[in-house]
XYZ file of C-alpha atoms in Angstrom:
560
model
C 11.643 -29.109 -7.650
C 13.380 -28.026 -4.492
C 13.956 -31.459 -3.000
C 17.659 -32.221 -2.910
C 18.829 -35.548 -4.242
C 22.122 -35.855 -2.434
C 22.606 -36.844 1.153
C 25.467 -37.598 3.481
C 25.911 -41.350 3.063
C 27.926 -41.704 6.213
C 25.114 -40.295 8.334
C 22.272 -42.007 6.523
C 22.880 -45.508 7.889
C 22.495 -44.248 11.446
C 19.438 -42.164 10.613
C 17.540 -44.790 8.670
C 17.228 -47.206 11.546
C 15.527 -44.597 13.692
C 13.417 -43.009 10.973
C 12.065 -46.084 9.252
C 12.049 -48.685 11.990
C 8.272 -48.622 12.125
C 8.011 -49.028 8.357
C 9.967 -52.241 8.017
C 7.811 -55.284 7.349
C 8.171 -57.733 10.217
C 7.721 -61.493 10.149
C 3.946 -61.115 9.945
C 4.110 -58.164 7.568
C 2.668 -58.487 4.117
C 6.085 -58.151 2.469
C 6.931 -61.544 3.853
C 5.396 -64.741 2.487
C 2.066 -65.318 4.206
C -0.203 -68.334 4.370
C -3.262 -66.207 5.026
C -6.252 -66.954 2.811
C -9.173 -64.783 1.734
C -12.527 -66.326 2.592
C -15.868 -64.534 2.457
C -14.122 -61.168 2.079
C -11.811 -61.592 5.101
C -8.203 -62.731 5.487
C -7.428 -65.485 7.967
C -5.138 -65.173 9.782
C -4.977 -61.373 9.846
C -2.339 -59.839 7.609
C -0.444 -56.631 8.337
C 0.146 -53.871 5.791
C 2.557 -51.090 6.670
C 2.414 -47.513 5.443
C 3.876 -44.088 6.226
C 2.432 -40.605 6.612
C 3.894 -37.185 7.151
C 3.195 -35.681 10.556
C 0.949 -32.875 9.308
C -1.249 -35.418 7.499
C -1.988 -37.263 10.721
C -5.613 -37.521 11.805
C -5.084 -34.966 14.586
C -6.916 -35.418 17.868
C -8.193 -38.860 18.742
C -11.095 -39.695 21.031
C -11.841 -42.569 23.386
C -8.149 -43.023 24.165
C -7.415 -44.057 20.587
C -4.150 -43.545 18.739
C -2.520 -43.718 15.316
C -2.443 -47.511 15.217
C -5.319 -48.302 17.565
C -8.501 -46.563 16.531
C -11.960 -47.238 15.184
C -10.690 -47.653 11.604
C -7.745 -49.909 12.349
C -10.055 -52.126 14.400
C -12.653 -52.139 11.624
C -10.026 -53.360 9.170
C -9.020 -56.250 11.415
C -12.575 -57.220 12.375
C -14.125 -57.001 8.909
C -11.309 -57.642 6.435
C -8.608 -59.369 8.437
C -6.260 -56.528 7.468
C -4.250 -54.600 10.032
C -2.816 -51.243 8.948
C 0.337 -50.113 10.750
C 1.370 -46.506 10.148
C 4.625 -44.761 10.926
C 4.834 -40.969 10.958
C 7.759 -39.603 8.990
C 8.641 -35.940 9.176
C 6.747 -32.849 10.190
C 6.064 -31.564 6.676
C 6.256 -32.602 3.033
C 9.923 -31.694 2.591
C 11.018 -33.595 5.680
C 8.846 -36.556 4.718
C 10.482 -36.706 1.280
C 13.931 -36.508 2.854
C 13.231 -39.447 5.113
C 11.910 -41.565 2.271
C 15.012 -40.723 0.246
C 17.189 -41.950 3.086
C 15.727 -45.398 2.538
C 17.178 -45.335 -0.972
C 20.705 -45.091 0.401
C 20.584 -47.892 2.946
C 19.446 -51.432 3.561
C 16.168 -50.681 5.368
C 12.983 -51.460 3.479
C 10.259 -49.062 2.476
C 6.795 -49.638 3.933
C 4.390 -51.771 1.923
C 2.346 -48.762 0.788
C 4.406 -45.650 0.046
C 2.416 -42.413 -0.321
C 4.456 -40.062 -2.529
C 3.691 -36.366 -3.098
C 6.656 -35.340 -5.246
C 7.080 -36.353 -8.898
C 10.866 -36.212 -8.643
C 10.822 -38.612 -5.705
C 8.422 -40.916 -7.556
C 10.870 -41.089 -10.464
C 13.812 -41.760 -8.147
C 11.910 -44.550 -6.385
C 11.263 -46.209 -9.737
C 14.916 -45.876 -10.755
C 16.013 -47.355 -7.425
C 14.272 -50.639 -8.171
C 12.678 -50.631 -4.727
C 9.063 -50.136 -5.801
C 6.727 -52.624 -7.433
C 5.656 -52.634 -11.071
C 1.863 -53.038 -10.868
C 0.515 -53.057 -14.434
C -0.735 -56.644 -14.176
C -1.829 -56.178 -10.563
C -4.164 -53.365 -11.579
C -5.492 -55.454 -14.451
C -6.077 -58.511 -12.271
C -6.996 -57.150 -8.841
C -8.437 -53.646 -9.117
C -12.220 -53.914 -8.524
C -14.472 -52.824 -11.367
C -15.791 -49.857 -9.382
C -12.286 -48.462 -8.978
C -11.472 -49.153 -12.618
C -14.407 -46.981 -13.657
C -12.997 -44.141 -11.531
C -9.440 -44.415 -12.840
C -10.662 -44.563 -16.446
C -11.804 -40.973 -16.038
C -8.339 -39.714 -15.084
C -5.740 -41.346 -17.358
C -3.227 -38.500 -17.005
C -2.843 -39.185 -13.276
C -0.694 -42.200 -14.184
C 1.912 -40.014 -15.918
C 4.208 -39.550 -12.875
C 4.404 -43.316 -12.241
C 4.883 -44.679 -15.772
C 8.324 -45.468 -17.140
C 9.119 -47.489 -20.253
C 5.472 -48.422 -20.618
C 5.245 -49.930 -17.133
C 3.163 -48.661 -14.235
C 4.681 -48.257 -10.782
C 1.849 -46.655 -8.843
C -1.561 -45.028 -8.986
C -3.090 -41.729 -7.997
C -4.556 -41.319 -4.534
C -8.315 -41.052 -4.892
C -8.393 -39.275 -8.283
C -11.152 -36.701 -8.498
C -11.517 -33.303 -10.162
C -11.285 -30.657 -7.448
C -13.917 -28.035 -6.812
C -13.512 -24.731 -8.614
C -13.097 -21.236 -7.216
C -15.844 -18.651 -6.817
C -15.969 -14.940 -6.036
C -16.828 -14.249 -2.409
C -18.072 -10.688 -2.105
C -19.504 -8.407 0.557
C -23.095 -8.301 -0.640
C -23.993 -5.626 1.916
C -21.331 -3.352 0.390
C -22.738 -3.944 -3.090
C -26.226 -3.116 -1.850
C -25.139 -0.002 0.029
C -23.352 1.385 -3.054
C -26.108 0.292 -5.482
C -23.764 -1.992 -7.385
C -24.200 -5.389 -8.995
C -21.802 -8.325 -8.805
C -19.147 -7.971 -11.547
C -19.229 -10.143 -14.656
C -16.454 -8.463 -16.697
C -13.031 -6.984 -15.953
C -14.411 -3.437 -16.293
C -17.265 -4.162 -13.893
C -14.808 -5.777 -11.507
C -12.711 -2.609 -11.553
C -15.777 -0.452 -10.906
C -16.689 -2.524 -7.864
C -13.238 -2.663 -6.263
C -12.779 1.075 -6.862
C -16.040 1.771 -5.045
C -15.109 -0.615 -2.248
C -11.903 1.397 -1.802
C -13.061 4.991 -2.297
C -16.768 5.170 -1.431
C -16.757 4.171 2.263
C -18.709 0.904 1.912
C -18.619 0.211 5.656
C -20.029 3.665 6.419
C -17.569 4.600 9.149
C -16.400 7.809 7.484
C -12.845 6.512 7.135
C -10.824 5.422 4.093
C -9.951 2.051 5.605
C -11.296 -0.500 3.126
C -10.133 -1.851 -0.216
C -11.487 -3.967 -3.033
C -9.607 -7.152 -3.876
C -7.763 -9.348 -1.382
C -5.265 -11.888 -2.751
C -1.837 -13.380 -2.127
C 1.242 -12.994 -4.331
C 3.823 -14.411 -1.963
C 4.228 -17.867 -3.448
C 2.392 -17.728 -6.763
C -0.107 -15.696 -8.740
C -2.030 -18.919 -9.262
C -2.631 -20.388 -5.812
C -5.301 -22.799 -7.035
C -7.330 -22.758 -3.829
C -7.750 -19.498 -1.856
C -6.685 -15.834 -2.063
C -6.189 -16.314 -5.785
C -5.604 -13.749 -8.528
C -5.489 -16.166 -11.477
C -8.873 -14.907 -12.714
C -7.332 -11.544 -13.618
C -4.525 -13.186 -15.593
C -6.912 -15.549 -17.365
C -9.095 -12.595 -18.363
C -6.214 -11.645 -20.684
C -4.399 -14.958 -21.251
C -7.342 -17.330 -21.557
C -6.270 -20.905 -20.835
C -2.597 -20.001 -20.351
C -2.380 -19.715 -16.565
C 0.666 -18.482 -14.613
C 2.919 -21.269 -13.387
C 1.093 -23.937 -15.362
C 1.510 -25.842 -18.641
C -1.288 -25.824 -21.212
C -1.906 -28.287 -24.041
C -2.417 -26.079 -27.075
C -3.424 -28.554 -29.804
C -0.740 -31.049 -28.869
C 1.981 -28.566 -27.954
C 2.624 -27.657 -24.310
C 3.167 -23.980 -23.544
C 4.096 -22.314 -20.267
C 1.427 -19.889 -19.096
C 3.635 -17.263 -17.484
C 5.291 -16.330 -20.790
C 2.106 -16.359 -22.879
C 0.519 -13.358 -24.565
C -1.742 -11.404 -22.236
C 0.324 -11.561 -19.052
C 1.701 -8.086 -19.661
C -1.819 -6.647 -19.917
C -2.853 -8.457 -16.716
C 0.181 -7.091 -14.878
C -0.585 -3.593 -16.165
C -4.093 -3.844 -14.752
C -2.897 -5.125 -11.357
C -0.181 -2.445 -11.293
C -2.798 0.253 -11.856
C -5.099 -1.170 -9.190
C -2.274 -1.464 -6.679
C -1.225 2.163 -7.233
C -4.806 3.244 -6.512
C -5.066 1.200 -3.314
C -7.607 -1.284 -4.651
C -5.487 -4.300 -3.662
C -3.963 -5.794 -0.546
C -0.894 -3.625 0.061
C 0.969 -6.606 1.591
C 0.123 -9.075 -1.153
C 3.798 -9.981 -1.736
C 4.426 -10.949 1.882
C 1.226 -12.777 2.801
C 0.698 -16.421 1.975
C -2.611 -17.663 0.611
C -4.042 -18.589 3.995
C -2.729 -15.471 5.757
C -4.254 -13.185 3.147
C -7.814 -14.128 4.101
C -7.489 -12.191 7.360
C -8.332 -8.799 5.830
C -11.547 -10.136 4.353
C -12.504 -11.868 7.599
C -11.850 -8.655 9.543
C -14.011 -6.551 7.225
C -11.225 -4.625 5.508
C -11.597 -6.104 1.996
C -14.651 -6.585 -0.191
C -13.704 -9.428 -2.559
C -11.694 -12.624 -2.205
C -11.569 -15.603 -4.565
C -11.345 -19.201 -3.400
C -12.948 -22.606 -3.312
C -16.524 -22.709 -1.966
C -15.548 -23.980 1.473
C -13.622 -20.736 2.008
C -16.902 -19.148 3.102
C -16.848 -21.175 6.309
C -13.373 -19.832 7.068
C -14.288 -16.164 6.586
C -17.924 -16.087 7.707
C -16.995 -14.660 11.114
C -17.197 -11.253 9.452
C -20.979 -11.731 9.356
C -21.014 -12.429 13.081
C -18.626 -9.678 14.117
C -19.875 -6.821 11.923
C -23.513 -5.811 12.080
C -25.213 -6.161 8.705
C -22.288 -7.887 6.992
C -23.379 -10.388 4.362
C -21.244 -12.556 2.068
C -22.532 -13.837 -1.266
C -20.877 -16.066 -3.875
C -20.741 -15.585 -7.646
C -19.138 -17.085 -10.744
C -15.792 -15.717 -11.832
C -15.870 -13.018 -14.514
C -15.740 -13.336 -18.289
C -12.485 -12.969 -20.177
C -11.571 -10.002 -22.332
C -11.493 -12.140 -25.482
C -13.242 -15.295 -24.288
C -16.580 -16.033 -22.666
C -14.934 -17.415 -19.548
C -11.908 -17.127 -17.337
C -10.114 -20.330 -16.388
C -8.458 -21.680 -13.256
C -6.329 -24.577 -12.084
C -7.967 -27.945 -11.622
C -6.458 -30.597 -9.388
C -6.948 -34.286 -10.162
C -5.114 -35.886 -7.253
C -2.797 -35.113 -4.387
C -0.033 -37.677 -4.447
C 0.288 -41.278 -5.602
C 0.422 -44.701 -4.005
C 3.584 -46.677 -4.667
C 4.419 -50.093 -3.252
C 7.420 -51.913 -1.866
C 8.855 -54.289 -4.496
C 8.389 -57.178 -2.028
C 4.749 -56.368 -1.266
C 2.802 -59.588 -1.920
C -0.650 -58.541 -0.812
C -1.728 -55.924 -3.335
C -5.053 -57.755 -3.698
C -5.643 -56.965 -0.020
C -4.784 -53.327 -0.635
C -7.406 -53.122 -3.383
C -9.986 -54.885 -1.205
C -9.486 -52.342 1.589
C -9.243 -49.359 -0.769
C -12.468 -50.302 -2.540
C -14.308 -50.601 0.773
C -13.225 -47.069 1.707
C -15.087 -45.836 -1.374
C -18.377 -46.984 0.176
C -18.393 -43.650 2.002
C -18.086 -41.816 -1.325
C -20.932 -43.749 -2.932
C -23.100 -43.988 0.205
C -23.169 -47.783 0.103
C -22.196 -50.823 2.162
C -20.830 -50.445 5.668
C -20.239 -46.725 5.177
C -23.583 -45.427 3.903
C -23.516 -42.395 6.211
C -19.849 -42.282 7.140
C -17.130 -44.490 8.528
C -18.174 -44.747 12.176
C -21.191 -43.583 14.157
C -20.176 -41.136 16.857
C -17.002 -40.222 14.984
C -17.820 -38.654 11.611
C -21.627 -38.865 11.900
C -24.259 -39.807 14.459
C -27.913 -40.804 14.599
C -29.829 -38.621 17.029
C -33.544 -39.183 17.585
C -33.623 -41.326 14.470
C -32.023 -38.671 12.246
C -28.541 -38.756 10.724
C -26.492 -35.701 11.701
C -23.022 -34.417 10.892
C -23.234 -31.598 13.423
C -20.641 -32.839 15.904
C -21.960 -30.509 18.618
C -25.304 -32.359 18.473
C -23.892 -35.884 18.678
C -25.122 -38.118 21.486
C -21.645 -37.541 22.876
C -20.779 -34.085 21.465
C -17.337 -33.687 19.880
C -15.055 -30.702 19.356
C -14.804 -31.638 15.663
C -15.666 -34.455 13.290
C -13.057 -37.203 13.317
C -11.023 -37.337 10.092
C -11.368 -41.085 9.712
C -10.102 -41.195 6.135
C -6.739 -40.100 7.497
C -6.726 -43.060 9.884
C -6.319 -45.469 6.982
C -3.647 -45.228 4.266
C -5.351 -42.455 2.309
C -4.499 -38.796 2.700
C -8.155 -37.818 2.867
C -11.518 -39.518 2.570
C -12.006 -40.703 -1.033
C -14.683 -38.802 -2.947
C -16.385 -38.975 -6.310
C -18.254 -35.704 -5.874
C -15.992 -33.820 -8.272
C -16.499 -30.053 -8.320
C -19.747 -30.440 -6.341
C -22.221 -32.825 -7.962
C -24.055 -33.606 -4.719
C -24.747 -29.900 -4.176
C -25.960 -29.528 -7.742
C -28.235 -32.538 -7.283
C -29.627 -31.087 -4.045
C -30.343 -27.774 -5.728
C -32.297 -29.725 -8.319
C -34.449 -31.602 -5.813
C -32.486 -34.780 -5.056
C -33.819 -36.819 -2.129
C -31.642 -37.081 0.971
C -31.061 -40.810 0.667
C -27.270 -41.109 1.058
C -24.774 -39.882 3.601
C -23.068 -37.737 0.956
C -26.311 -35.862 0.185
C -27.298 -35.562 3.835
C -23.903 -34.166 4.749
C -23.926 -31.733 1.818
C -27.400 -30.542 2.792
C -26.179 -29.735 6.291
C -23.490 -27.319 5.114
C -24.112 -23.567 5.229
C -26.314 -22.337 2.389
C -23.688 -19.915 1.087
C -21.179 -22.756 0.798
C -23.780 -24.897 -0.944
C -24.420 -22.057 -3.394
C -20.689 -21.899 -4.111
C -20.489 -25.601 -4.871
C -23.436 -25.367 -7.254
C -21.576 -22.626 -9.139
C -18.421 -24.747 -9.051
C -20.214 -27.695 -10.602
C -21.989 -25.630 -13.233
C -18.676 -23.962 -14.177
C -16.601 -27.149 -14.041
C -15.427 -26.758 -17.635
C -13.202 -23.818 -16.576
C -11.003 -26.143 -14.488
C -7.714 -26.870 -16.244
C -5.337 -29.433 -14.711
C -1.735 -28.750 -15.682
C -0.735 -30.582 -18.859
C 2.699 -31.427 -17.438
C 2.702 -33.651 -14.358
C 5.821 -35.694 -14.956
C 9.045 -35.631 -12.976
C 11.277 -32.560 -13.477
C 13.123 -32.636 -16.778
C 16.916 -32.526 -16.924
C 17.061 -28.754 -17.395
C 14.324 -28.180 -14.838
C 16.500 -29.850 -12.233
C 19.210 -27.239 -12.715
C 17.257 -24.148 -13.794
C 13.626 -24.264 -12.704
C 14.103 -22.780 -9.244
C 15.984 -19.812 -10.704
C 13.325 -19.292 -13.389
C 10.388 -19.425 -10.985
C 12.138 -17.033 -8.582
C 12.782 -14.612 -11.449
C 9.138 -14.919 -12.505
C 7.719 -14.203 -9.063
C 10.066 -11.278 -8.435
C 9.383 -9.711 -11.833
C 5.612 -9.979 -11.502
C 5.674 -8.511 -7.993
C 8.014 -5.655 -8.825
C 5.861 -4.669 -11.779
C 2.693 -4.698 -9.662
C 4.481 -2.655 -6.989
C 5.766 -0.202 -9.683
C 9.338 -0.972 -8.683
C 10.032 -2.020 -12.258
C 8.538 -0.618 -15.480
C 5.909 -2.658 -17.280
C 8.506 -3.377 -19.979
C 10.355 -5.510 -17.437
C 7.946 -8.265 -18.372
C 9.340 -8.364 -21.906
C 12.852 -8.691 -20.532
C 11.681 -11.450 -18.195
C 10.267 -13.457 -21.100
C 13.539 -13.015 -23.032
C 15.609 -14.093 -20.032
C 13.252 -16.994 -19.273
C 13.867 -18.537 -22.663
C 17.614 -17.809 -22.639
C 18.227 -19.189 -19.145
C 16.665 -22.585 -19.758
C 13.078 -22.002 -20.804
C 13.661 -22.913 -24.424
C 15.284 -26.221 -23.518
C 12.708 -26.937 -20.823
C 9.863 -26.361 -23.274
C 11.465 -28.808 -25.680
C 11.962 -31.384 -22.909
C 8.410 -30.994 -21.621
C 7.021 -31.499 -25.096
C 9.250 -34.520 -25.627
C 7.893 -35.942 -22.359
C 4.333 -35.214 -23.489
C 4.878 -36.987 -26.804
C 6.292 -40.075 -25.108
C 3.531 -40.068 -22.475
C 0.971 -40.344 -25.259
C 2.810 -42.953 -27.309
C 2.348 -45.775 -24.810
C -1.167 -47.045 -24.182
C -0.801 -48.087 -20.546
C -4.535 -47.730 -19.960
C -5.214 -50.679 -22.261
C -2.419 -52.663 -20.619
C -4.188 -52.200 -17.268
C -7.587 -53.000 -18.790
C -8.770 -49.468 -18.044
C -10.230 -48.679 -21.464
């Protein structure tokens, strides 16, 4: 990890007061002893729970003169549960947020009651500091049954917050992410009398034609086949991804990711098959089939060529269609269609990264109201299940509306039209709205005739048909999603060597694709990877994996 663990102690005392002032539990805060009692599902008097968010995870624009700590959700919590959430913004991005939380470890200021953490190294350091709460018994005693059923499905999400058999946090809204699909210019396929590719050879035929056979019909050689990003990783996991090509040759060993091969963890970037994948990408790049700036464009930037009609194929999660569909509006006859990813060379499928959660909740060691946290957290899941107060959404006129007796999620058609739906999940202590839809179950159910009787189904039905089609594919292909097998804090050797190894990996892969290094440079990379720390890291990762499976924390939390 890149987060630095050392800070200037002399400066930290001055900084902490300004950075964390809003996070300190006051006299009425839940970290202090409170006489509030829970009666009929509501605390009396109202209790206050503090939390922190990074600036770029804020809810964005507010309406009706509302603000971070005075909005429809904060008022709902007070009115219905007797729980007031106070949020302090820390840092403009993830790195700055982590830095500011680390400053609290060097001084006397307290952490907020709920501490969202997005870095496994920081989670480990918080545990070692003694400033976060051990919650094994709290989960067993206070987590509602509905939440227990969710967390039972994702036992590995506890790995980053377990030490010595004790649990110091829990995943934020665990849920298997949606998978990636191929987005392709269907009008180009039709014009060139081609079918959507299902194998690596068919894929090559299509991208060659998209490059050489003038698919846009303008008489110019100004298009290419496959648009992806190689700036940060060759396994982005969300958009502008090339991992399908690697998996075609490596199977379940994905670049930048650890795979559990019958109880032994292996690192995907040094697995057999990568050299063949690089050879294929190298050949395609030399022929102009790929984005010529792939090494300098990030995942989000790389979508521009597809949106502008220059590229014929891009791979990403189903919602990517709504970010690139302007090509259909701006270019006459343009049509995007979605398809499953191709088969592997040796296997029936290609695989891709699956995400189970984004961050964990940790808690101040003095937090005495974790039962209140679980009460509030469970209520937020009503929106995911389409039950209780949040059958259609969190607040009418904010994230849904009822117009002429019909529920709508089209914010432009609200009784008071909005510029965008309000991200109400972000106005609580979660990063996003909790979901149990997985890779797209609601879309699959709709495609199979489900009645529109919950907000989740109604909202899914209102999304563009192409996006719906993508989610159906995602759900049907959900077995190709592989979460990384290593999600613990960086091992000892990782802390000193991992940045160098990942830089060497990215540079070697890119130089080979660009033909700036011979294909044999991959063999030298693998040799150097093991010699410069990879061997020791592999041993440490496997030692971590063995220990992670020796302790049955799920039973201790009554989650089995």
